[in-house]
CSV table of C-alpha atoms in Angstrom, one decimal:
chain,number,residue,atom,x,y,z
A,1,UNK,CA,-124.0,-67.2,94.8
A,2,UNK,CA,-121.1,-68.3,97.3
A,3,UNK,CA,-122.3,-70.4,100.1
A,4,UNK,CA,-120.3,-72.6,102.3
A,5,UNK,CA,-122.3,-74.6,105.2
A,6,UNK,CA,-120.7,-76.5,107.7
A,7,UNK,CA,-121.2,-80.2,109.4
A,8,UNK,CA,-120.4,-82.5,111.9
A,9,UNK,CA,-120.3,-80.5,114.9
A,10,UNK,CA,-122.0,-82.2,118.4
A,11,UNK,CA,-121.4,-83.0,122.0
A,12,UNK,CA,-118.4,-85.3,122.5
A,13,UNK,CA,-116.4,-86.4,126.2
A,14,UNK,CA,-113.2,-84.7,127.1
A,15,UNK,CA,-110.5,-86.6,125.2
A,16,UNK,CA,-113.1,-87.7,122.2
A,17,UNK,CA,-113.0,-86.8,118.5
A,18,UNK,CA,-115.0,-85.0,115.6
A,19,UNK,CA,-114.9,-84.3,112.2
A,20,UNK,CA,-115.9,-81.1,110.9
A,21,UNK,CA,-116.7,-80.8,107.2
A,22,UNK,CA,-117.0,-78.0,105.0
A,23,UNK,CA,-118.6,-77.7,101.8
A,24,UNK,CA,-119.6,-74.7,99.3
A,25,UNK,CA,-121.8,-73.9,96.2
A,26,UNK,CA,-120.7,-71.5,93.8
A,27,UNK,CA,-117.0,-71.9,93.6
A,28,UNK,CA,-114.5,-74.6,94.4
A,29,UNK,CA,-113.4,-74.9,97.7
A,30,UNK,CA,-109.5,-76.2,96.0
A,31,UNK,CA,-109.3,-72.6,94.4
A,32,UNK,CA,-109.3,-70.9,97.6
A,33,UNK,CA,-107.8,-70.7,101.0
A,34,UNK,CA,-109.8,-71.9,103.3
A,35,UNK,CA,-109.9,-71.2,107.5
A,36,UNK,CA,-111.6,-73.1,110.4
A,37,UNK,CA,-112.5,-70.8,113.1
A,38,UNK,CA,-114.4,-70.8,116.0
A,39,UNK,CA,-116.3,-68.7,118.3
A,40,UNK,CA,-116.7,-69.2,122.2
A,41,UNK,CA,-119.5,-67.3,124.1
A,42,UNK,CA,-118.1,-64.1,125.1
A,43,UNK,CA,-115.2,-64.4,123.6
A,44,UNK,CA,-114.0,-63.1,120.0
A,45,UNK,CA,-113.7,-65.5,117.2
A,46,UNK,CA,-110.2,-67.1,116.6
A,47,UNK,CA,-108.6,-68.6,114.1
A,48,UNK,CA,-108.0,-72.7,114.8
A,49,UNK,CA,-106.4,-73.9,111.0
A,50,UNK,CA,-106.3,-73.3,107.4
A,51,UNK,CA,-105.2,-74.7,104.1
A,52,UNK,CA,-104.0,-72.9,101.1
A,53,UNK,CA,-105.0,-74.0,97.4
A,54,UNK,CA,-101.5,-74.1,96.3
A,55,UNK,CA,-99.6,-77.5,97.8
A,56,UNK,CA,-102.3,-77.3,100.6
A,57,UNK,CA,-100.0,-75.4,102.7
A,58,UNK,CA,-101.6,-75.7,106.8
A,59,UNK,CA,-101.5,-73.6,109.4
A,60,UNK,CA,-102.5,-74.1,113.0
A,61,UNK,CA,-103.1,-72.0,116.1
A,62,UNK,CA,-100.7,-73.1,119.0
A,63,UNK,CA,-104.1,-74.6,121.2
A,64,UNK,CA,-105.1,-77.1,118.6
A,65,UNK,CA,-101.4,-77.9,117.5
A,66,UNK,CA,-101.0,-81.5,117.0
A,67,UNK,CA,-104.6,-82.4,117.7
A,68,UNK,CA,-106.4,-80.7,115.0
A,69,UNK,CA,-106.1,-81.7,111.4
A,70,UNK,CA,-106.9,-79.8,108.1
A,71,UNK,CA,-107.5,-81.7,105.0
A,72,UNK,CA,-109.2,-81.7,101.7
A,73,UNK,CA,-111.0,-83.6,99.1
A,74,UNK,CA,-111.0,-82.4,96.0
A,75,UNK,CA,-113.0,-84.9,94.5
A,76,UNK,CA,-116.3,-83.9,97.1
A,77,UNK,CA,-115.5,-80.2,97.0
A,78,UNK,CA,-115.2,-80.6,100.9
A,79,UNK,CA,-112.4,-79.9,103.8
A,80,UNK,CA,-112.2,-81.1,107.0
A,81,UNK,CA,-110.8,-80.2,110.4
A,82,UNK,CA,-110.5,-83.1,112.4
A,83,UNK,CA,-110.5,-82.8,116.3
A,84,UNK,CA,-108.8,-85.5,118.9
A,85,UNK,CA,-108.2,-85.0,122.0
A,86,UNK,CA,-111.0,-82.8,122.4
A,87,UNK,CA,-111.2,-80.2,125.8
A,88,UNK,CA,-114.0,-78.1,127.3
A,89,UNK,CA,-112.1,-75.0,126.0
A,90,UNK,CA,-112.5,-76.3,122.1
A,91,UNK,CA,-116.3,-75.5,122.9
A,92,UNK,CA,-117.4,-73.0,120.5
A,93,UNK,CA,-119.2,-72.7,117.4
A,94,UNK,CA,-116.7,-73.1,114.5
A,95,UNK,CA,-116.7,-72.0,111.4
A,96,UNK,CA,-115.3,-72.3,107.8
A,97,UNK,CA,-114.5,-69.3,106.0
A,98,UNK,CA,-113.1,-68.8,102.0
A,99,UNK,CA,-110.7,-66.5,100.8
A,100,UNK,CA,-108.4,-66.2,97.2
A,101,UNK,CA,-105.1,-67.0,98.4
A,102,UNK,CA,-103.3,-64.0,97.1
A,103,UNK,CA,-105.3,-61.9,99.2
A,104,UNK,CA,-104.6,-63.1,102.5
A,105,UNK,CA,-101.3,-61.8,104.7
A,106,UNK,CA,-102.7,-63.2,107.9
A,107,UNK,CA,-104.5,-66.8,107.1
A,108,UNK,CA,-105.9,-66.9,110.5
A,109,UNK,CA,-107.5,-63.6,111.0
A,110,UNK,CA,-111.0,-63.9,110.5
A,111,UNK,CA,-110.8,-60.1,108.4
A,112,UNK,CA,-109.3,-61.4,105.6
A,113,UNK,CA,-111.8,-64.0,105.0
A,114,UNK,CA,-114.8,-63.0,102.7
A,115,UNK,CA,-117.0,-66.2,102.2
A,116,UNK,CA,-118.3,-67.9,106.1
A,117,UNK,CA,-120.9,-70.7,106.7
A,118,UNK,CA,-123.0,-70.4,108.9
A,119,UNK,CA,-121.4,-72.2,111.6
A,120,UNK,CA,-121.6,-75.6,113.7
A,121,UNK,CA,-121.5,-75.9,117.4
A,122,UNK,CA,-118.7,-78.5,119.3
A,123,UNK,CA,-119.5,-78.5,122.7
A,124,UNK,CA,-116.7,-80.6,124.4
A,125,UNK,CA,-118.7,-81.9,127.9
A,126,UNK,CA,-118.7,-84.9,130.7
């Protein structure tokens, strides 16, 4: 059985840092493309980065451009999205999501992801 869980999420100042991490049983995470996305109340889920398995391709919304990172260890089964520069609008619970590469058109539309955890909350706060 497939199940990814996420960690790492918390409460962190404007203009801090966190690193989410993202780890499965019942597959390898370096076989699959893998998303970050998060969910804001009241607002639909969005897509924030993703890495392929092939030459861990990235991709990255424009809002977290150059302040988010996506990265992997194959060694731990584990990727990470790592946040600086954090703002009150990255609040939201995010999540990581699995998919086979060859499946995916759109890597960060939530639809073409079949595999989720269950989600970590980042609340970004003074």
């Amino acid at each position: 059985q497939v199940q990814l869980v996420e960690s790492g999420g918390g409460l962190v100042q404007p203009g801090g840092s966190l690193r989410l991490s993202c780890t499965a049983s019942g597959f390898r995470l370096d076989s699959h493309l893998i998303g970050w996305f998060r969910q804001a109340p009241g607002k639909e889920r969005e897509g924030v980065s993703c890495i392929s398995s092939s030459n861990d391709v990235t991709y990255y919304a424009s809002s977290v451009k150059g302040r988010f990172t996506v990265s992997r260890d194959t060694a731990k089964n584990m990727v990470y999205l790592q946040m600086n520069n954090l703002k009150s609008e990255d609040t939201a619970v995010y999540y990581c999501a699995a998919q086979d590469d060859w499946r995916v058109e759109h890597p960060l539309k939530d639809y073409e992801y079949a595999y989720w955890g269950q989600g970590t909350q980042v609340t970004v706060s003074s």
